[in-house]
mmCIF file of C-alpha atoms in Angstrom:
data_model
loop_
_atom_site.group_PDB
_atom_site.id
_atom_site.type_symbol
_atom_site.label_atom_id
_atom_site.label_comp_id
_atom_site.label_asym_id
_atom_site.label_seq_id
_atom_site.Cartn_x
_atom_site.Cartn_y
_atom_site.Cartn_z
ATOM 1 C CA MET A 743 -37.742 -18.647 27.783
ATOM 2 C CA ILE A 744 -34.930 -18.919 31.210
ATOM 3 C CA LEU A 745 -31.590 -19.735 30.607
ATOM 4 C CA ASN A 746 -28.988 -20.506 33.309
ATOM 5 C CA ILE A 747 -25.669 -18.990 32.663
ATOM 6 C CA ALA A 748 -22.674 -19.735 34.296
ATOM 7 C CA TYR A 749 -19.830 -17.293 33.427
ATOM 8 C CA LYS A 750 -16.551 -15.937 33.851
ATOM 9 C CA GLY A 751 -13.755 -14.231 32.611
ATOM 10 C CA TYR A 752 -13.404 -10.432 33.230
ATOM 11 C CA PHE A 753 -15.935 -10.320 35.777
ATOM 12 C CA GLY A 754 -15.190 -13.562 37.763
ATOM 13 C CA THR A 755 -17.046 -16.328 37.932
ATOM 14 C CA GLY A 756 -20.483 -16.539 38.770
ATOM 15 C CA GLU A 757 -24.054 -18.391 37.910
ATOM 16 C CA ILE A 758 -27.267 -16.343 37.037
ATOM 17 C CA GLN A 759 -30.499 -16.939 35.662
ATOM 18 C CA ILE A 760 -32.251 -14.660 33.168
ATOM 19 C CA THR A 761 -35.637 -14.653 31.397
ATOM 20 C CA LEU A 762 -35.870 -13.695 27.721
ATOM 21 C CA LEU A 763 -38.905 -13.106 25.200
ATOM 22 C CA GLU A 764 -38.505 -16.233 22.594
ATOM 23 C CA ASP A 765 -37.592 -13.804 19.837
ATOM 24 C CA ALA A 766 -34.420 -12.446 21.997
ATOM 25 C CA THR A 767 -31.435 -11.737 20.262
ATOM 26 C CA VAL A 768 -27.919 -12.305 21.583
ATOM 27 C CA LYS A 769 -28.061 -8.757 22.317
ATOM 28 C CA ASP A 770 -30.820 -8.980 24.356
ATOM 29 C CA LEU A 771 -29.084 -11.892 25.953
ATOM 30 C CA LEU A 772 -26.022 -9.797 26.684
ATOM 31 C CA THR A 773 -27.660 -6.699 27.868
ATOM 32 C CA GLN A 774 -29.830 -9.066 30.090
ATOM 33 C CA PHE A 775 -26.481 -10.464 31.825
ATOM 34 C CA HIS A 776 -25.138 -7.111 32.254
ATOM 35 C CA ILE A 777 -27.905 -5.882 34.087
ATOM 36 C CA ALA A 778 -28.109 -9.128 36.192
ATOM 37 C CA ILE A 779 -24.372 -8.700 37.493
ATOM 38 C CA GLU A 780 -24.654 -4.862 37.241
ATOM 39 C CA GLU A 781 -21.729 -4.086 35.504
ATOM 40 C CA SER A 782 -21.456 -1.894 32.077
ATOM 41 C CA GLU A 783 -21.499 -3.245 28.700
ATOM 42 C CA THR A 784 -18.630 -1.134 27.769
ATOM 43 C CA TYR A 785 -15.316 -0.273 29.064
ATOM 44 C CA THR A 786 -12.915 2.612 28.560
ATOM 45 C CA ILE A 787 -9.762 2.906 26.715
ATOM 46 C CA GLN A 788 -7.697 5.754 27.046
ATOM 47 C CA GLY A 789 -4.046 7.318 27.165
ATOM 48 C CA GLY A 790 -1.783 9.677 26.236
ATOM 49 C CA ALA A 791 -0.445 12.683 28.009
ATOM 50 C CA PRO A 792 -2.297 15.933 28.130
ATOM 51 C CA PRO A 793 -3.164 17.873 25.853
ATOM 52 C CA HIS A 794 -3.364 14.725 23.584
ATOM 53 C CA ARG A 795 -5.289 12.561 26.122
ATOM 54 C CA ARG A 796 -8.247 10.811 24.741
ATOM 55 C CA ALA A 797 -10.905 8.247 26.150
ATOM 56 C CA MET A 798 -13.524 6.339 24.586
ATOM 57 C CA GLN A 799 -15.768 3.409 25.039
ATOM 58 C CA VAL A 800 -15.540 -0.274 24.039
ATOM 59 C CA THR A 801 -17.328 -3.645 24.173
ATOM 60 C CA TYR A 802 -16.451 -6.520 25.703
ATOM 61 C CA ASP A 803 -15.665 -10.012 23.964
ATOM 62 C CA TYR A 804 -17.902 -12.713 24.648
ATOM 63 C CA PHE A 805 -17.978 -16.397 23.784
ATOM 64 C CA ILE A 806 -20.995 -18.689 24.293
ATOM 65 C CA ASN A 807 -20.282 -22.413 24.734
ATOM 66 C CA THR A 808 -16.627 -21.803 24.005
ATOM 67 C CA LYS A 809 -17.862 -20.069 20.346
ATOM 68 C CA SER A 810 -16.731 -16.641 19.910
ATOM 69 C CA VAL A 811 -20.062 -14.227 19.679
ATOM 70 C CA ARG A 812 -19.515 -12.514 16.292
ATOM 71 C CA LYS A 813 -22.939 -11.828 15.565
ATOM 72 C CA LYS A 814 -25.511 -10.001 17.755
ATOM 73 C CA ASP A 815 -28.314 -9.070 15.731
ATOM 74 C CA ILE A 816 -29.389 -12.823 15.591
ATOM 75 C CA THR A 817 -31.846 -14.742 17.385
ATOM 76 C CA VAL A 818 -30.807 -16.578 20.921
ATOM 77 C CA ALA A 819 -33.210 -19.275 19.485
ATOM 78 C CA SER A 820 -31.157 -19.906 16.297
ATOM 79 C CA LEU A 821 -27.747 -20.891 18.682
ATOM 80 C CA GLN A 822 -29.858 -23.783 19.255
ATOM 81 C CA LEU A 823 -29.085 -24.146 23.084
ATOM 82 C CA ASP A 824 -29.828 -26.636 25.371
ATOM 83 C CA ALA A 825 -32.577 -25.404 27.486
ATOM 84 C CA THR A 826 -31.867 -27.864 30.361
ATOM 85 C CA ASN A 827 -28.027 -27.161 30.411
ATOM 86 C CA THR A 828 -26.199 -24.391 31.878
ATOM 87 C CA VAL A 829 -24.995 -21.971 29.066
ATOM 88 C CA GLN A 830 -21.031 -21.161 29.664
ATOM 89 C CA LEU A 831 -20.177 -17.636 29.022
ATOM 90 C CA LEU A 832 -16.894 -15.918 28.807
ATOM 91 C CA ILE A 833 -16.275 -12.511 28.892
ATOM 92 C CA GLU A 834 -13.012 -10.692 28.091
ATOM 93 C CA LYS A 835 -11.411 -7.328 27.469
ATOM 94 C CA GLY A 836 -10.185 -8.243 23.847
ATOM 95 C CA PRO A 837 -7.648 -5.745 22.189
ATOM 96 C CA ARG A 838 -9.235 -2.877 21.020
ATOM 97 C CA VAL A 839 -6.484 -0.641 20.190
ATOM 98 C CA ASP A 840 -4.378 -1.319 16.902
ATOM 99 C CA MET B 93 12.882 9.498 4.506
ATOM 100 C CA THR B 94 13.361 7.805 1.533
ATOM 101 C CA LYS B 95 10.996 9.129 -1.205
ATOM 102 C CA TYR B 96 10.217 7.001 -4.458
ATOM 103 C CA ILE B 97 7.631 7.170 -7.380
ATOM 104 C CA TYR B 98 6.150 3.666 -7.963
ATOM 105 C CA HIS B 99 7.511 1.529 -11.033
ATOM 106 C CA LYS B 100 7.600 -1.780 -11.502
ATOM 107 C CA GLU B 101 11.115 -2.077 -11.101
ATOM 108 C CA ILE B 102 11.408 -0.284 -7.811
ATOM 109 C CA LEU B 103 11.442 -3.080 -5.485
ATOM 110 C CA PRO B 104 14.938 -3.667 -5.250
ATOM 111 C CA SER B 105 15.646 0.027 -4.074
ATOM 112 C CA VAL B 106 13.106 -0.054 -1.804
ATOM 113 C CA LEU B 107 14.517 -3.542 -0.292
ATOM 114 C CA GLU B 108 18.175 -1.883 -0.446
ATOM 115 C CA SER B 109 16.868 1.480 1.511
ATOM 116 C CA LEU B 110 15.417 -0.307 4.063
ATOM 117 C CA GLN B 111 18.304 -2.499 4.969
ATOM 118 C CA ARG B 112 20.692 0.434 4.931
ATOM 119 C CA PHE B 113 18.712 2.610 6.742
ATOM 120 C CA PRO B 114 16.453 1.308 8.922
ATOM 121 C CA GLU B 115 14.818 4.023 10.922
ATOM 122 C CA GLU B 116 14.005 5.763 7.843
ATOM 123 C CA ILE B 117 10.594 5.881 6.245
ATOM 124 C CA ALA B 118 10.439 4.563 3.054
ATOM 125 C CA LEU B 119 7.308 6.479 0.607
ATOM 126 C CA ILE B 120 6.591 5.479 -2.571
ATOM 127 C CA GLU B 121 4.118 7.891 -4.458
ATOM 128 C CA GLY B 122 1.488 6.387 -6.852
ATOM 129 C CA PHE B 123 1.477 2.958 -5.525
ATOM 130 C CA PRO B 124 -1.427 1.239 -7.294
ATOM 131 C CA SER B 125 -4.155 0.425 -5.035
ATOM 132 C CA GLN B 126 -5.249 -3.165 -5.689
ATOM 133 C CA ASP B 127 -4.651 -5.552 -3.150
ATOM 134 C CA TYR B 128 -2.785 -8.066 -4.669
ATOM 135 C CA VAL B 129 -0.379 -5.621 -5.954
ATOM 136 C CA LEU B 130 0.016 -4.507 -2.178
ATOM 137 C CA ASN B 131 0.798 -7.892 -0.814
ATOM 138 C CA ASP B 132 2.925 -9.249 -3.529
ATOM 139 C CA PHE B 133 5.248 -6.161 -3.212
ATOM 140 C CA LEU B 134 5.415 -6.565 0.403
ATOM 141 C CA SER B 135 5.912 -10.067 0.305
ATOM 142 C CA HIS B 136 9.102 -9.383 -0.786
ATOM 143 C CA ILE B 137 9.625 -7.272 2.432
ATOM 144 C CA GLY B 138 8.764 -9.599 5.096
ATOM 145 C CA ASN B 139 5.889 -12.261 5.637
ATOM 146 C CA ALA B 140 2.515 -10.615 6.665
ATOM 147 C CA VAL B 141 0.300 -10.693 9.577
ATOM 148 C CA HIS B 142 -2.949 -12.430 9.142
ATOM 149 C CA GLU B 143 -5.452 -11.839 11.843
ATOM 150 C CA HIS B 144 -9.129 -12.019 12.237
ATOM 151 C CA LEU B 145 -9.723 -8.326 12.270
ATOM 152 C CA ASN B 146 -8.038 -8.020 8.828
ATOM 153 C CA GLU B 147 -10.509 -7.966 5.769
ATOM 154 C CA ASP B 148 -11.284 -11.896 5.038
ATOM 155 C CA SER B 149 -8.780 -12.373 8.033
ATOM 156 C CA GLY B 150 -6.200 -11.627 5.319
ATOM 157 C CA SER B 151 -3.217 -9.496 6.066
ATOM 158 C CA ILE B 152 -4.844 -6.337 4.962
ATOM 159 C CA PHE B 153 -6.812 -3.817 7.804
ATOM 160 C CA LYS B 154 -8.363 -1.317 6.908
ATOM 161 C CA VAL B 155 -7.759 1.973 9.144
ATOM 162 C CA GLN B 156 -10.977 3.772 8.759
ATOM 163 C CA VAL B 157 -13.610 4.871 11.293
ATOM 164 C CA HIS B 158 -15.769 2.052 11.966
ATOM 165 C CA HIS B 159 -18.550 1.551 14.348
ATOM 166 C CA LYS B 160 -19.907 -1.598 16.226
ATOM 167 C CA GLU B 161 -22.862 -1.299 18.183
ATOM 168 C CA ALA B 162 -22.698 2.792 18.711
ATOM 169 C CA HIS B 163 -19.063 2.385 19.485
ATOM 170 C CA PHE B 164 -16.114 2.552 17.797
ATOM 171 C CA SER B 165 -14.815 -1.107 16.747
ATOM 172 C CA SER B 166 -11.325 -0.273 18.457
ATOM 173 C CA TYR B 167 -9.104 2.839 18.882
ATOM 174 C CA ALA B 168 -7.373 2.205 15.347
ATOM 175 C CA ASN B 169 -11.032 2.740 13.924
ATOM 176 C CA SER B 170 -11.744 6.239 15.644
ATOM 177 C CA ASN B 171 -11.295 9.476 14.479
ATOM 178 C CA LEU B 172 -9.342 10.506 17.621
ATOM 179 C CA PHE B 173 -5.854 11.473 17.768
ATOM 180 C CA PHE B 174 -3.597 8.253 18.374
ATOM 181 C CA PRO B 175 -0.686 8.989 20.411
ATOM 182 C CA VAL B 176 2.747 7.403 19.007
ATOM 183 C CA HIS B 177 3.039 3.975 19.539
ATOM 184 C CA THR B 178 4.169 0.329 18.393
ATOM 185 C CA ASP B 179 1.727 -1.601 16.676
ATOM 186 C CA CYS B 180 1.027 -5.451 18.378
ATOM 187 C CA SER B 181 2.588 -4.128 21.726
ATOM 188 C CA ASN B 182 0.873 -7.170 23.217
ATOM 189 C CA TYR B 183 2.343 -9.382 20.913
ATOM 190 C CA LYS B 184 5.148 -11.916 22.172
ATOM 191 C CA GLU B 185 6.727 -11.374 18.985
ATOM 192 C CA ILE B 186 6.544 -7.497 17.314
ATOM 193 C CA PRO B 187 6.188 -7.615 13.416
ATOM 194 C CA GLU B 188 9.253 -5.598 12.469
ATOM 195 C CA TYR B 189 7.711 -3.644 9.719
ATOM 196 C CA VAL B 190 4.254 -1.677 9.024
ATOM 197 C CA ALA B 191 3.337 -0.603 5.980
ATOM 198 C CA LEU B 192 0.488 1.902 5.429
ATOM 199 C CA LEU B 193 -1.126 2.443 1.977
ATOM 200 C CA CYS B 194 -3.161 5.704 2.127
ATOM 201 C CA VAL B 195 -6.582 4.862 0.026
ATOM 202 C CA THR B 196 -8.493 8.314 0.873
ATOM 203 C CA PRO B 197 -6.958 11.080 2.806
ATOM 204 C CA SER B 198 -8.483 13.068 5.198
ATOM 205 C CA ILE B 199 -9.108 16.802 3.969
ATOM 206 C CA GLU B 200 -8.394 18.122 7.612
ATOM 207 C CA GLY B 201 -6.262 16.439 10.137
ATOM 208 C CA GLY B 202 -5.105 12.469 10.367
ATOM 209 C CA GLU B 203 -1.465 13.542 9.615
ATOM 210 C CA SER B 204 0.992 10.670 10.267
ATOM 211 C CA LEU B 205 3.314 11.244 13.285
ATOM 212 C CA PHE B 206 6.520 9.581 13.841
ATOM 213 C CA VAL B 207 9.349 9.762 16.381
ATOM 214 C CA LYS B 208 12.664 7.902 16.028
ATOM 215 C CA LEU B 209 13.943 5.505 18.516
ATOM 216 C CA SER B 210 17.856 6.750 17.935
ATOM 217 C CA GLU B 211 16.464 10.604 18.655
ATOM 218 C CA LEU B 212 14.631 9.441 21.691
ATOM 219 C CA ILE B 213 17.983 7.624 23.251
ATOM 220 C CA GLN B 214 19.879 10.731 22.625
ATOM 221 C CA GLU B 215 17.462 13.111 24.136
ATOM 222 C CA LEU B 216 16.300 10.884 27.071
ATOM 223 C CA PRO B 217 17.523 11.332 30.683
ATOM 224 C CA LYS B 218 19.786 9.195 31.776
ATOM 225 C CA PRO B 219 17.115 8.316 35.102
ATOM 226 C CA LEU B 220 14.041 8.121 32.798
ATOM 227 C CA LEU B 221 16.273 5.931 30.084
ATOM 228 C CA ALA B 222 17.376 3.557 32.972
ATOM 229 C CA ILE B 223 13.455 2.792 33.818
ATOM 230 C CA LEU B 224 12.333 2.582 30.281
ATOM 231 C CA THR B 225 15.092 -0.295 29.629
ATOM 232 C CA GLN B 226 15.032 -1.965 33.069
ATOM 233 C CA LYS B 227 11.436 -1.883 33.797
ATOM 234 C CA HIS B 228 9.055 -4.458 32.650
ATOM 235 C CA TRP B 229 5.625 -3.046 31.763
ATOM 236 C CA ALA B 230 2.493 -5.266 31.193
ATOM 237 C CA PHE B 231 0.953 -4.853 27.355
ATOM 238 C CA GLY B 232 -1.999 -6.774 27.980
ATOM 239 C CA ASN B 233 -0.523 -10.142 29.260
ATOM 240 C CA VAL B 234 2.880 -9.478 27.632
ATOM 241 C CA TYR B 235 5.842 -7.818 29.994
ATOM 242 C CA ARG B 236 8.514 -6.345 28.400
ATOM 243 C CA PRO B 237 10.830 -3.362 28.526
ATOM 244 C CA VAL B 238 9.667 -0.228 26.696
ATOM 245 C CA ILE B 239 13.178 0.379 25.339
ATOM 246 C CA SER B 240 15.598 -3.000 24.902
ATOM 247 C CA LEU B 241 18.908 -3.190 24.223
ATOM 248 C CA ILE B 242 20.039 -6.566 22.763
ATOM 249 C CA GLN B 243 23.409 -7.107 21.200
ATOM 250 C CA GLY B 244 24.085 -3.672 20.936
ATOM 251 C CA LYS B 245 20.984 -2.578 19.105
ATOM 252 C CA TYR B 246 18.157 -0.565 20.651
ATOM 253 C CA SER B 247 14.119 -1.476 19.883
ATOM 254 C CA ILE B 248 11.529 0.338 21.296
ATOM 255 C CA CYS B 249 7.843 -1.262 22.094
ATOM 256 C CA TYR B 250 5.424 1.079 23.509
ATOM 257 C CA ASN B 251 1.838 1.925 23.511
ATOM 258 C CA ARG B 252 0.352 4.222 26.282
ATOM 259 C CA ILE B 253 -3.288 3.207 25.421
ATOM 260 C CA THR B 254 -2.658 -0.580 26.082
ATOM 261 C CA MET B 255 -0.588 0.096 28.970
ATOM 262 C CA GLU B 256 -3.242 2.203 30.344
ATOM 263 C CA SER B 257 -6.589 0.698 29.426
ATOM 264 C CA TYR B 258 -5.535 -3.066 30.144
ATOM 265 C CA THR B 259 -3.455 -2.499 33.404
ATOM 266 C CA ASP B 260 -4.235 -0.743 36.239
ATOM 267 C CA LEU B 261 -0.752 2.140 36.129
ATOM 268 C CA THR B 262 0.035 3.920 39.500
ATOM 269 C CA GLN B 263 0.532 7.650 39.716
ATOM 270 C CA ASP B 264 4.193 6.937 39.850
ATOM 271 C CA GLU B 265 4.186 5.250 36.870
ATOM 272 C CA LEU B 266 1.805 7.436 34.775
ATOM 273 C CA HIS B 267 3.836 10.240 35.816
ATOM 274 C CA ILE B 268 7.384 8.544 34.218
ATOM 275 C CA LEU B 269 4.974 7.819 31.086
ATOM 276 C CA ASN B 270 3.734 11.286 31.275
ATOM 277 C CA GLU B 271 7.436 12.525 30.742
ATOM 278 C CA PHE B 272 8.208 9.866 27.845
ATOM 279 C CA ASP B 273 5.192 11.363 26.221
ATOM 280 C CA ASP B 274 6.246 14.784 26.627
ATOM 281 C CA LEU B 275 9.749 13.789 25.313
ATOM 282 C CA CYS B 276 8.043 12.158 21.893
ATOM 283 C CA ARG B 277 5.653 15.184 21.425
ATOM 284 C CA LYS B 278 8.956 17.523 20.922
ATOM 285 C CA LEU B 279 10.533 15.051 18.980
ATOM 286 C CA THR B 280 7.392 13.994 16.748
ATOM 287 C CA PHE B 281 7.618 14.876 13.084
ATOM 288 C CA THR B 282 4.487 15.020 10.709
ATOM 289 C CA LEU B 283 3.925 13.174 7.656
ATOM 290 C CA SER B 284 0.623 14.370 5.455
ATOM 291 C CA LEU B 285 0.004 11.471 3.079
ATOM 292 C CA LYS B 286 -1.873 11.840 -0.063
ATOM 293 C CA ALA B 287 -3.854 9.027 -1.712
ATOM 294 C CA ASN B 288 -1.755 6.360 -3.096
ATOM 295 C CA ASP B 289 1.027 7.300 -0.792
ATOM 296 C CA LEU B 290 2.547 3.793 0.272
ATOM 297 C CA ILE B 291 4.913 4.169 3.547
ATOM 298 C CA ILE B 292 6.974 1.386 5.145
ATOM 299 C CA PHE B 293 8.820 1.847 8.240
ATOM 300 C CA ARG B 294 10.364 -0.366 11.052
ATOM 301 C CA ASN B 295 7.655 -0.730 13.688
ATOM 302 C CA ASP B 296 10.758 -1.467 16.591
ATOM 303 C CA LEU B 297 12.765 1.715 15.713
ATOM 304 C CA LEU B 298 9.751 4.298 15.211
ATOM 305 C CA LEU B 299 7.002 4.991 17.254
ATOM 306 C CA HIS B 300 3.778 6.109 14.985
ATOM 307 C CA GLY B 301 0.485 7.523 15.445
ATOM 308 C CA ARG B 302 -1.922 9.998 14.076
ATOM 309 C CA THR B 303 -3.502 13.402 14.619
ATOM 310 C CA ASP B 304 -7.603 13.715 15.277
ATOM 311 C CA PHE B 305 -9.582 14.138 12.068
ATOM 312 C CA PRO B 306 -13.438 14.918 11.608
ATOM 313 C CA LEU B 307 -15.778 11.850 12.073
ATOM 314 C CA HIS B 308 -17.088 11.573 8.587
ATOM 315 C CA ALA B 309 -13.743 12.668 6.730
ATOM 316 C CA HIS B 310 -13.668 9.278 5.198
ATOM 317 C CA ARG B 311 -10.205 8.320 5.896
ATOM 318 C CA VAL B 312 -8.848 5.147 4.862
ATOM 319 C CA LEU B 313 -5.562 3.716 4.772
ATOM 320 C CA LYS B 314 -4.646 0.021 4.178
ATOM 321 C CA ARG B 315 -2.443 -1.377 6.833
ATOM 322 C CA VAL B 316 -0.065 -4.746 6.890
ATOM 323 C CA ARG B 317 2.369 -5.688 9.564
ATOM 324 C CA LEU B 318 5.031 -7.914 8.466
ATOM 325 C CA TYR B 319 7.399 -9.963 10.054
ATOM 326 C CA SER B 320 11.153 -9.550 8.968
ATOM 327 C CA LYS B 321 12.274 -12.462 6.729
ATOM 328 C CA ASN B 322 15.675 -12.562 8.585
#
């Protein structure tokens, strides 16, 4: 399937088109999105003064057509997206600290 | 720290202690592990914060190692050293209390760390105290000083990981925070919780953190954040 995605949020705004297999999952969609915009799927949270400075990778928060993406192992088909309309994708750095 | 052993009539003593000695940690040993007992007990101390990241979007968050797609769900859900901090530093209103019930301690590491604000105030060099009370720092989308003085009372809001991870700090700002963290480290005291130890402390008067622990230690704490009823 071919999806037109209008994205906004942490990576700015833009429109891209991605091609997915019919049984692709939401995870596949998001991975393809990150490949298309050439941005990592994770970001670093870090802090503390040496010797207790630590860092780790966390994922972004996503909203497809304003709905929060909670399950990524479901198929894109199950979202029943209208293929004739552009998918709205919001990407945010959600709170991932405490 | 004020220490108690749980019994059904313990609540008035704990309430009095929290009111009279706001910077002291109340430790209640042998606290029942059932959620309803915890929620009922804490409801007399404050109004619990209900958040979507909690169990069933209720009041209880399990502080334990938890992964989301091969990454930790959050820093709290990792096994990493957590520098002393204020919970909910990115909230407009910071909950006054945090309660932590130890379900399973780590055999190694995972000790709780605390720093008292009054000791920080005493020890902070005047120029650094001035910066921390005057400069507004970004905690996500919320801007506030690290140390506030309102109606003669100091309070603190500090979370280095939130400040650094969601804002680009300058080298000068990082240097200031390093200096502050050095002092925090000198003033830190440690508490090793046992199973069924419940601690309740002021989130705006104490910084708290934890030491590293092994990834597969199965350390579990139940956390409830509370807004004061006053």
